[in-house]
C-alpha positions as a Python dict, from the first residue, in 0.01 Angstrom:
ca = {
    (1, 'M'): (0, 0, 0),
    (2, 'I'): (290, 67, -254),
    (3, 'M'): (256, -66, -595),
    (4, 'A'): (579, -228, -740),
    (5, 'T'): (700, -34, -1053),
    (6, 'S'): (807, -326, -1215),
    (7, 'Q'): (857, -700, -1171),
    (8, 'Y'): (1174, -857, -1156),
    (9, 'V'): (1079, -1107, -1448),
    (10, 'D'): (925, -1007, -1762),
    (11, 'E'): (609, -1170, -1920),
    (12, 'N'): (756, -1446, -1991),
    (13, 'G'): (908, -1532, -1654),
    (14, 'H'): (1252, -1411, -1780),
    (15, 'D'): (1490, -1188, -1589),
    (16, 'D'): (1614, -954, -1849),
    (17, 'G'): (1924, -882, -1565),
    (18, 'Y'): (1845, -491, -1577),
    (19, 'T'): (1773, -348, -1227),
    (20, 'K'): (1425, -223, -1178),
    (21, 'D'): (1452, 15, -914),
    (22, 'G'): (1548, 326, -1171),
    (23, 'T'): (1916, 313, -1091),
    (24, 'V'): (2156, 403, -1375),
    (25, 'D'): (2537, 425, -1421),
    (26, 'L'): (2678, 776, -1423),
    (27, 'K'): (2588, 820, -1782),
    (28, 'G'): (2195, 789, -1718),
    (29, 'N'): (2218, 452, -1895),
    (30, 'P'): (2006, 138, -1758),
    (31, 'I'): (2263, -118, -1558),
    (32, 'L'): (2302, -475, -1554),
    (33, 'R'): (2242, -600, -1230),
    (34, 'S'): (2507, -896, -1235),
    (35, 'K'): (2792, -642, -1295),
    (36, 'T'): (2713, -354, -1088),
    (37, 'G'): (2555, -319, -683),
    (38, 'G'): (2518, -556, -449),
    (39, 'W'): (2774, -637, -188),
    (40, 'K'): (3023, -596, -480),
    (41, 'A'): (2980, -228, -452),
    (42, 'C'): (2846, -201, -80),
    (43, 'S'): (3216, -341, 24),
    (44, 'F'): (3397, -56, -93),
    (45, 'I'): (3157, 165, 73),
    (46, 'V'): (3136, -31, 405),
    (47, 'V'): (3511, 3, 427),
    (48, 'Y'): (3507, 361, 316),
    (49, 'E'): (3289, 396, 661),
    (50, 'V'): (3575, 192, 872),
    (51, 'F'): (3814, 492, 773),
    (52, 'E'): (3602, 810, 774),
    (53, 'R'): (3446, 699, 1107),
    (54, 'M'): (3812, 695, 1242),
    (55, 'A'): (3872, 1037, 1112),
    (56, 'Y'): (3570, 1181, 1284),
    (57, 'Y'): (3588, 1034, 1600),
    (58, 'G'): (3985, 1062, 1600),
    (59, 'I'): (3887, 1446, 1623),
    (60, 'S'): (3543, 1471, 1845),
    (61, 'S'): (3632, 1191, 2092),
    (62, 'N'): (3899, 1378, 2267),
    (63, 'L'): (3811, 1737, 2133),
    (64, 'V'): (3682, 1863, 2483),
    (65, 'I'): (4032, 1743, 2636),
    (66, 'Y'): (4212, 1970, 2347),
    (67, 'L'): (3977, 2268, 2451),
    (68, 'T'): (4052, 2242, 2813),
    (69, 'E'): (4414, 2189, 2823),
    (70, 'K'): (4561, 2327, 2516),
    (71, 'L'): (4310, 2620, 2447),
    (72, 'H'): (4245, 2657, 2845),
    (73, 'Q'): (3876, 2673, 2831),
    (74, 'G'): (3647, 2570, 3138),
    (75, 'T'): (3441, 2268, 3150),
    (76, 'V'): (3120, 2409, 3091),
    (77, 'K'): (3256, 2628, 2789),
    (78, 'S'): (3458, 2359, 2640),
    (79, 'S'): (3142, 2111, 2665),
    (80, 'N'): (2919, 2347, 2484),
    (81, 'N'): (3168, 2372, 2215),
    (82, 'V'): (3199, 2056, 2167),
    (83, 'T'): (2824, 1995, 2143),
    (84, 'N'): (2754, 2287, 1949),
    (85, 'W'): (2993, 2170, 1686),
    (86, 'V'): (2848, 1791, 1696),
    (87, 'G'): (2513, 1949, 1685),
    (88, 'T'): (2620, 2118, 1354),
    (89, 'I'): (2780, 1851, 1224),
    (90, 'W'): (2449, 1637, 1243),
    (91, 'M'): (2215, 1934, 1129),
    (92, 'T'): (2392, 2029, 830),
    (93, 'P'): (2320, 1669, 637),
    (94, 'I'): (1968, 1828, 587),
    (95, 'L'): (2163, 2095, 324),
    (96, 'G'): (2327, 1758, 159),
    (97, 'A'): (2035, 1560, 138),
    (98, 'Y'): (1844, 1856, 3),
    (99, 'F'): (2139, 1924, -306),
    (100, 'A'): (2169, 1565, -364),
    (101, 'D'): (1769, 1501, -426),
    (102, 'A'): (1709, 1821, -575),
    (103, 'F'): (2022, 1859, -820),
    (104, 'L'): (2355, 1686, -799),
    (105, 'G'): (2239, 1367, -704),
    (106, 'R'): (2417, 1154, -424),
    (107, 'Y'): (2757, 1069, -584),
    (108, 'W'): (2877, 1389, -691),
    (109, 'T'): (2719, 1582, -385),
    (110, 'F'): (2920, 1349, -189),
    (111, 'L'): (3274, 1389, -380),
    (112, 'I'): (3231, 1751, -348),
    (113, 'A'): (3167, 1744, 12),
    (114, 'C'): (3476, 1503, 60),
    (115, 'G'): (3687, 1759, -66),
    (116, 'I'): (3551, 2010, 174),
    (117, 'Y'): (3572, 1790, 473),
    (118, 'F'): (3954, 1735, 386),
    (119, 'L'): (4047, 2081, 353),
    (120, 'G'): (3872, 2096, 728),
    (121, 'M'): (4083, 1821, 804),
    (122, 'S'): (4391, 1969, 727),
    (123, 'L'): (4329, 2304, 880),
    (124, 'L'): (4263, 2154, 1175),
    (125, 'T'): (4612, 1925, 1178),
    (126, 'L'): (4753, 2261, 1122),
    (127, 'A'): (4564, 2442, 1402),
    (128, 'V'): (4741, 2192, 1631),
    (129, 'S'): (5067, 2138, 1485),
    (130, 'I'): (5202, 2541, 1414),
    (131, 'H'): (5299, 2682, 1760),
    (132, 'G'): (5179, 3023, 1657),
    (133, 'L'): (4799, 2894, 1660),
    (134, 'K'): (4749, 2789, 1972),
    (135, 'P'): (4842, 2931, 2333),
    (136, 'P'): (5154, 2854, 2534),
    (137, 'P'): (5147, 2535, 2751),
    (138, 'C'): (5020, 2586, 3113),
    (139, 'A'): (5131, 2347, 3395),
    (140, 'N'): (4770, 2347, 3541),
    (141, 'P'): (4539, 2395, 3247),
    (142, 'T'): (4214, 2468, 3484),
    (143, 'A'): (4424, 2750, 3700),
    (144, 'T'): (4279, 3066, 3593),
    (145, 'D'): (4622, 3235, 3537),
    (146, 'C'): (4684, 3031, 3233),
    (147, 'K'): (4704, 3266, 2906),
    (148, 'K'): (4366, 3215, 2701),
    (149, 'A'): (4363, 3165, 2307),
    (150, 'S'): (4382, 3459, 2093),
    (151, 'T'): (4070, 3579, 1879),
    (152, 'L'): (4319, 3432, 1551),
    (153, 'Q'): (4400, 3122, 1736),
    (154, 'L'): (4044, 3063, 1795),
    (155, 'A'): (3921, 3168, 1421),
    (156, 'V'): (4159, 2947, 1253),
    (157, 'F'): (4069, 2630, 1506),
    (158, 'F'): (3720, 2667, 1511),
    (159, 'G'): (3701, 2783, 1120),
    (160, 'A'): (3866, 2455, 1045),
    (161, 'L'): (3608, 2253, 1274),
    (162, 'Y'): (3316, 2426, 1126),
    (163, 'T'): (3423, 2364, 759),
    (164, 'L'): (3491, 1998, 850),
    (165, 'A'): (3102, 2042, 945),
    (166, 'I'): (3000, 2148, 643),
    (167, 'G'): (3184, 1890, 462),
    (168, 'T'): (3029, 1594, 648),
    (169, 'G'): (2682, 1759, 601),
    (170, 'G'): (2703, 1659, 240),
    (171, 'T'): (2885, 1279, 316),
    (172, 'K'): (2676, 1137, 628),
    (173, 'P'): (2317, 1168, 458),
    (174, 'N'): (2442, 1056, 81),
    (175, 'I'): (2708, 778, 177),
    (176, 'S'): (2453, 535, 381),
    (177, 'T'): (2175, 589, 97),
    (178, 'I'): (2433, 516, -196),
    (179, 'G'): (2513, 192, -4),
    (180, 'A'): (2151, 148, 41),
    (181, 'D'): (2051, 207, -344),
    (182, 'Q'): (2307, -77, -446),
    (183, 'F'): (2008, -313, -371),
    (184, 'D'): (1725, -366, -598),
    (185, 'E'): (1435, -369, -444),
    (186, 'F'): (1263, -531, -689),
    (187, 'H'): (1472, -866, -665),
    (188, 'P'): (1413, -1105, -417),
    (189, 'K'): (1780, -1202, -333),
    (190, 'E'): (1904, -820, -344),
    (191, 'K'): (1604, -728, -108),
    (192, 'S'): (1678, -929, 148),
    (193, 'Q'): (2055, -833, 163),
    (194, 'K'): (1923, -490, 165),
    (195, 'L'): (1760, -586, 492),
    (196, 'S'): (2098, -650, 661),
    (197, 'F'): (2269, -385, 492),
    (198, 'F'): (2240, -137, 815),
    (199, 'N'): (2357, -399, 1052),
    (200, 'W'): (2661, -399, 869),
    (201, 'W'): (2690, -42, 788),
    (202, 'M'): (2675, 24, 1200),
    (203, 'F'): (2939, -227, 1238),
    (204, 'S'): (3165, -66, 1035),
    (205, 'I'): (3113, 271, 1253),
    (206, 'F'): (3179, 107, 1528),
    (207, 'L'): (3481, -49, 1417),
    (208, 'G'): (3630, 272, 1294),
    (209, 'T'): (3500, 435, 1639),
    (210, 'L'): (3689, 156, 1861),
    (211, 'F'): (4015, 256, 1663),
    (212, 'A'): (3975, 618, 1739),
    (213, 'N'): (3870, 588, 2069),
    (214, 'T'): (4184, 375, 2176),
    (215, 'V'): (4497, 397, 1949),
    (216, 'L'): (4402, 779, 1843),
    (217, 'V'): (4286, 918, 2164),
    (218, 'Y'): (4590, 724, 2344),
    (219, 'I'): (4832, 914, 2076),
    (220, 'Q'): (4668, 1234, 2128),
    (221, 'D'): (4720, 1208, 2552),
    (222, 'N'): (5066, 1023, 2503),
    (223, 'V'): (5249, 1130, 2201),
    (224, 'G'): (5113, 1460, 2085),
    (225, 'W'): (4854, 1632, 1902),
    (226, 'S'): (5016, 1658, 1578),
    (227, 'L'): (5029, 1296, 1507),
    (228, 'G'): (4702, 1250, 1672),
    (229, 'Y'): (4522, 1457, 1417),
    (230, 'G'): (4729, 1390, 1149),
    (231, 'L'): (4663, 1013, 1144),
    (232, 'P'): (4286, 1064, 1115),
    (233, 'T'): (4349, 1313, 823),
    (234, 'L'): (4520, 1045, 657),
    (235, 'G'): (4235, 773, 713),
    (236, 'L'): (4034, 1027, 505),
    (237, 'V'): (4255, 1023, 245),
    (238, 'I'): (4240, 687, 268),
    (239, 'S'): (3841, 642, 258),
    (240, 'I'): (3799, 869, -5),
    (241, 'M'): (4027, 661, -246),
    (242, 'L'): (3852, 355, -152),
    (243, 'F'): (3522, 499, -261),
    (244, 'L'): (3645, 617, -584),
    (245, 'A'): (3801, 270, -661),
    (246, 'G'): (3475, 117, -663),
    (247, 'S'): (3297, 375, -890),
    (248, 'A'): (3258, 132, -1157),
    (249, 'F'): (3042, -74, -975),
    (250, 'Y'): (2793, 168, -838),
    (251, 'R'): (2466, 199, -907),
    (252, 'H'): (2316, 572, -902),
    (253, 'K'): (1946, 739, -871),
    (254, 'K'): (1903, 1016, -1064),
    (255, 'P'): (1756, 1342, -866),
    (256, 'R'): (1408, 1397, -889),
    (257, 'G'): (1372, 1734, -770),
    (258, 'S'): (1372, 1928, -441),
    (259, 'P'): (1153, 1688, -168),
    (260, 'F'): (1090, 2047, 1),
    (261, 'T'): (898, 2194, -316),
    (262, 'R'): (707, 1875, -357),
    (263, 'M'): (629, 1873, 17),
    (264, 'A'): (546, 2221, 3),
    (265, 'R'): (296, 2216, -280),
    (266, 'V'): (84, 1933, -114),
    (267, 'I'): (54, 2130, 228),
    (268, 'I'): (-60, 2455, -21),
    (269, 'A'): (-292, 2325, -213),
    (270, 'A'): (-460, 2154, 42),
    (271, 'L'): (-490, 2532, 236),
    (272, 'R'): (-596, 2666, -61),
    (273, 'K'): (-882, 2368, -109),
    (274, 'W'): (-943, 2367, 271),
    (275, 'N'): (-1329, 2386, 179),
    (276, 'V'): (-1336, 2132, -67),
    (277, 'Q'): (-1521, 1801, 9),
    (278, 'V'): (-1286, 1496, 0),
    (279, 'P'): (-1484, 1231, -204),
    (280, 'S'): (-1560, 865, -15),
    (281, 'D'): (-1393, 679, -297),
    (282, 'P'): (-1005, 713, -338),
    (283, 'K'): (-1017, 661, -731),
    (284, 'E'): (-1218, 967, -780),
    (285, 'L'): (-868, 1161, -632),
    (286, 'Y'): (-628, 1277, -881),
    (287, 'E'): (-365, 1027, -1006),
    (288, 'L'): (-138, 959, -1267),
    (289, 'D'): (-117, 646, -1471),
    (290, 'L'): (90, 355, -1347),
    (291, 'G'): (275, 383, -1655),
    (292, 'E'): (396, 726, -1581),
    (293, 'Y'): (570, 572, -1273),
    (294, 'T'): (696, 240, -1435),
    (295, 'K'): (891, 393, -1673),
    (296, 'N'): (1083, 600, -1483),
    (297, 'G'): (1146, 355, -1235),
    (298, 'K'): (940, 492, -962),
    (299, 'V'): (669, 361, -717),
    (300, 'R'): (264, 465, -720),
    (301, 'I'): (121, 460, -352),
    (302, 'D'): (-252, 391, -288),
    (303, 'S'): (-414, 670, -65),
    (304, 'T'): (-454, 641, 282),
    (305, 'P'): (-697, 797, 565),
    (306, 'T'): (-415, 919, 775),
    (307, 'L'): (-366, 1299, 778),
    (308, 'R'): (-712, 1340, 563),
    (309, 'F'): (-690, 1717, 545),
    (310, 'L'): (-393, 1647, 273),
    (311, 'N'): (-614, 1436, 79),
    (312, 'K'): (-771, 1793, -25),
    (313, 'A'): (-424, 1853, -249),
    (314, 'C'): (-530, 1568, -458),
    (315, 'V'): (-897, 1655, -520),
    (316, 'K'): (-961, 1715, -878),
    (317, 'V'): (-1054, 2093, -985),
    (318, 'D'): (-1045, 2267, -1338),
    (319, 'T'): (-661, 2331, -1349),
    (320, 'T'): (-333, 2159, -1354),
    (321, 'D'): (-107, 2425, -1138),
    (322, 'P'): (83, 2220, -933),
    (323, 'W'): (21, 2428, -611),
    (324, 'M'): (-351, 2350, -667),
    (325, 'L'): (-338, 1989, -754),
    (326, 'C'): (-114, 1693, -633),
    (327, 'S'): (-139, 1329, -736),
    (328, 'V'): (-196, 1080, -455),
    (329, 'T'): (132, 959, -462),
    (330, 'Q'): (279, 1286, -415),
    (331, 'V'): (30, 1332, -115),
    (332, 'E'): (113, 988, 20),
    (333, 'E'): (505, 1075, 30),
    (334, 'T'): (446, 1442, 234),
    (335, 'K'): (220, 1215, 474),
    (336, 'Q'): (505, 958, 521),
    (337, 'M'): (748, 1239, 599),
    (338, 'L'): (549, 1421, 831),
    (339, 'R'): (430, 1077, 1012),
    (340, 'M'): (786, 1055, 1127),
    (341, 'I'): (849, 1375, 1277),
    (342, 'P'): (679, 1269, 1621),
    (343, 'I'): (914, 949, 1610),
    (344, 'L'): (1193, 1218, 1528),
    (345, 'V'): (1132, 1433, 1831),
    (346, 'A'): (1105, 1111, 2070),
    (347, 'T'): (1487, 1040, 1945),
    (348, 'F'): (1590, 1395, 2070),
    (349, 'I'): (1658, 1307, 2426),
    (350, 'P'): (1818, 990, 2401),
    (351, 'S'): (2070, 1181, 2141),
    (352, 'T'): (2122, 1446, 2417),
    (353, 'M'): (2241, 1128, 2642),
    (354, 'I'): (2465, 1067, 2346),
    (355, 'A'): (2587, 1402, 2373),
    (356, 'Q'): (2751, 1320, 2676),
    (357, 'I'): (2992, 1064, 2556),
    (358, 'N'): (3248, 1320, 2417),
    (359, 'T'): (3183, 1580, 2691),
    (360, 'L'): (3136, 1500, 3066),
    (361, 'F'): (3212, 1148, 3022),
    (362, 'V'): (3570, 1189, 2878),
    (363, 'K'): (3633, 1482, 3136),
    (364, 'Q'): (3511, 1229, 3397),
    (365, 'G'): (3778, 947, 3227),
    (366, 'T'): (4044, 1210, 3287),
    (367, 'T'): (3966, 1259, 3670),
    (368, 'L'): (3969, 897, 3737),
    (369, 'K'): (4315, 681, 3833),
    (370, 'R'): (4375, 514, 3523),
    (371, 'N'): (4645, 239, 3575),
    (372, 'I'): (4248, 213, 3170),
    (373, 'A'): (2359, 126, 2468),
    (374, 'D'): (2339, 354, 2179),
    (375, 'A'): (2395, 34, 1930),
    (376, 'F'): (2031, -34, 1990),
    (377, 'L'): (1888, 312, 1895),
    (378, 'E'): (2132, 399, 1597),
    (379, 'V'): (2090, 103, 1390),
    (380, 'A'): (1689, 90, 1450),
    (381, 'K'): (1698, 468, 1368),
    (382, 'I'): (1886, 517, 1068),
    (383, 'E'): (1702, 197, 899),
    (384, 'F'): (1357, 319, 1001),
    (385, 'F'): (1415, 652, 869),
    (386, 'Y'): (1547, 549, 554),
    (387, 'D'): (1297, 288, 495),
    (388, 'Q'): (965, 537, 565),
    (389, 'A'): (1095, 772, 366),
    (390, 'P'): (927, 784, 2),
    (391, 'E'): (1181, 659, -245),
    (392, 'G'): (1254, 996, -386),
    (393, 'M'): (1334, 1146, -89),
    (394, 'K'): (1585, 891, 95),
    (395, 'S'): (1847, 1160, 132),
    (396, 'L'): (1597, 1335, 306),
    (397, 'G'): (1480, 1029, 515),
    (398, 'T'): (1819, 954, 620),
    (399, 'S'): (1912, 1323, 720),
    (400, 'Y'): (1616, 1296, 974),
    (401, 'S'): (1791, 1050, 1198),
    (402, 'M'): (2114, 1266, 1198),
    (403, 'T'): (1905, 1575, 1259),
    (404, 'S'): (1822, 1377, 1585),
    (405, 'L'): (2142, 1386, 1693),
    (406, 'G'): (2180, 1737, 1587),
    (407, 'V'): (1929, 1858, 1825),
    (408, 'G'): (2021, 1639, 2068),
    (409, 'N'): (2379, 1776, 2131),
    (410, 'F'): (2223, 2152, 2116),
    (411, 'I'): (1990, 2044, 2392),
    (412, 'S'): (2300, 1921, 2580),
    (413, 'S'): (2461, 2253, 2540),
    (414, 'F'): (2138, 2416, 2659),
    (415, 'L'): (2069, 2208, 2934),
    (416, 'L'): (2439, 2195, 3080),
    (417, 'S'): (2436, 2601, 3055),
    (418, 'T'): (2102, 2623, 3218),
    (419, 'V'): (2146, 2383, 3503),
    (420, 'S'): (2531, 2528, 3565),
    (421, 'D'): (2425, 2870, 3620),
    (422, 'I'): (2073, 2775, 3808),
    (423, 'T'): (2275, 2575, 4072),
    (424, 'K'): (2529, 2821, 4114),
    (425, 'K'): (2270, 3099, 4178),
    (426, 'H'): (2023, 2920, 4370),
    (427, 'G'): (2234, 2598, 4524),
    (428, 'N'): (2384, 2568, 4850),
    (429, 'H'): (2711, 2486, 4721),
    (430, 'R'): (2915, 2641, 4425),
    (431, 'G'): (2676, 2438, 4128),
    (432, 'W'): (2648, 2105, 3985),
    (433, 'I'): (2935, 2124, 3718),
    (434, 'L'): (3263, 2316, 3812),
    (435, 'N'): (3579, 2320, 3628),
    (436, 'N'): (3718, 2052, 3909),
    (437, 'L'): (3477, 1786, 3887),
    (438, 'N'): (3576, 1631, 4238),
    (439, 'A'): (3382, 1939, 4376),
    (440, 'S'): (3124, 1898, 4110),
    (441, 'H'): (2767, 1733, 4159),
    (442, 'L'): (2712, 1532, 3818),
    (443, 'D'): (2526, 1266, 4011),
    (444, 'Y'): (2250, 1506, 4066),
    (445, 'Y'): (2296, 1636, 3683),
    (446, 'Y'): (2253, 1263, 3567),
    (447, 'A'): (1969, 1188, 3804),
    (448, 'F'): (1787, 1493, 3614),
    (449, 'L'): (1909, 1345, 3267),
    (450, 'A'): (1730, 991, 3368),
    (451, 'I'): (1404, 1193, 3496),
    (452, 'L'): (1419, 1364, 3127),
    (453, 'N'): (1456, 990, 2976),
    (454, 'L'): (1173, 883, 3131),
    (455, 'L'): (957, 1110, 3057),
    (456, 'N'): (1076, 1106, 2694),
    (457, 'F'): (1027, 719, 2715),
    (458, 'I'): (647, 774, 2799),
    (459, 'F'): (626, 1017, 2492),
    (460, 'F'): (762, 755, 2270),
    (461, 'L'): (504, 510, 2389),
    (462, 'F'): (219, 755, 2297),
    (463, 'V'): (349, 866, 1947),
    (464, 'S'): (457, 516, 1858),
    (465, 'K'): (104, 406, 1933),
    (466, 'F'): (-34, 591, 1644),
    (467, 'Y'): (226, 552, 1372),
    (468, 'V'): (102, 406, 1071),
    (469, 'Y'): (387, 182, 939),
    (470, 'K'): (441, 201, 544),
    (471, 'A'): (337, -117, 437),
    (472, 'E'): (647, -203, 213),
    (473, 'V'): (832, -211, 518),
    (474, 'S'): (588, -412, 770),
    (475, 'D'): (501, -667, 509),
    (476, 'S'): (853, -666, 384),
    (477, 'L'): (931, -1010, 467),
    (478, 'A'): (589, -1148, 354),
    (479, 'V'): (638, -967, 28),
    (480, 'L'): (980, -1131, 1),
    (481, 'R'): (839, -1487, 41),
    (482, 'Q'): (569, -1410, -196),
    (483, 'E'): (836, -1293, -423),
    (484, 'L'): (1040, -1612, -417),
    (485, 'E'): (767, -1823, -474),
    (486, 'I'): (612, -1609, -729),
    (487, 'G'): (959, -1652, -920),
    (488, 'S'): (969, -2017, -826),
    (489, 'K'): (645, -2115, -1023),
    (490, 'H'): (737, -1897, -1286),
    (491, 'R'): (1057, -2101, -1352),
    (492, 'V'): (836, -2423, -1319),
    (493, 'T'): (616, -2327, -1577),
    (494, 'N'): (905, -2222, -1804),
    (495, 'S'): (1084, -2547, -1764),
    (496, 'Q'): (737, -2713, -1835),
    (497, 'E'): (682, -2527, -2131),
    (498, 'V'): (1003, -2609, -2294),
    (499, 'S'): (990, -2961, -2238),
    (500, 'T'): (661, -2940, -2377),
    (501, 'N'): (801, -2770, -2684),
    (502, 'R'): (1071, -3016, -2707),
    (503, 'H'): (850, -3296, -2717),
    (504, 'V'): (591, -3154, -2949),
    (505, 'N'): (915, -3067, -3183),
    (506, 'G'): (1053, -3406, -3144),
    (507, 'S'): (711, -3590, -3224),
    (508, 'T'): (686, -3352, -3540),
}
């Protein structure tokens, strides 16, 4: 059970107007709820995401076509280059989350990453615009006699792509977390608004993606790649300016040290005390006073019986060494992050399916005569990993959902290469995936993926059965209702006290 750090009213039932979740301004000062945060601040963040997603998907959606038609790469090689790059895009957020939680905070990590992101987009636009940075055109891009891109041309193009990937590693895990930080968890109205934030967040992503997959892809195919990549770069500039415009309204949470270090201390302390008996009464375990958490805007978490071995880390010993003795809350934070790992693994195969959208699906589309489901997964996934992560590890929790996409893309590369090689060597035909898709057997490949999904679904049912939800999330609506009732009672009591005082004063 998670204990609230503070109530949204004081002992007299009055709201002092300040946030209670530990958020501060950029200078570290307490901030008034009425002047910051909420949808006032999130409106800038949501609109930012529309333009940023337009920029990202303006590059990634049609990248496989550029690699095959302009750089003259084969189907398997170009598809794997796309999924390896997208995989890196979704893996680097772990580093971005680490720097945000441990050192710089989410705001400054995000802004620095935006500069790197813009540099990568600018270099990429130059790479598709300058004739010397791309091979000469070829009438039939699938022909074997087309001149391949030189080492320099590939270095510039992929150097720009991976510079962009480093930049997004700092923006992706922090921008959505910054948005969620704008809602005070200990204020009933804002808590209810926070529950719907990720739905609007994903809506902004889909809106930007829709524009990229229609207008920008059309421009790239029919007008030119210079304009097709220049517009996403301009979109990124607009998105950064929009984010900066809302800076005065943002609430910030201070970095609380490396989450990896805190988790490592728990695991090592438990291993070093592997032969210590855990007391049956959780009150005998080591824990800080509630006031230590309250004054810092943190939460204290009660001990749980799951992953009981880790409870050894908070068994009291004759030392205060943090690598030998951890608080109950620190142990429970580690448990929360570890409990999510099986669920994270269960999302890898669905993410592998999503990886097909920007590779084989696009290639199929170009083969057709053009005379022109992840919504449920992604919304639930990002909300789950954010809400289930401990308060001081929200960026890391958000990066879990992105890691899923990264691993899924790498799995896609592995499967595509492996299936292509095996079917070429041992099949009765030339393989399932060829440069000429009309001569390929993508139906066999998709059937293979369908079987993987079925097996993964069974695995998901198994791990979800044993997963223990963090009480704060599973009881969020009930808690919200109770808080509203408490607030209502406080207001009624205050009104009665005021009325009584006036009556007494009038009588005297």
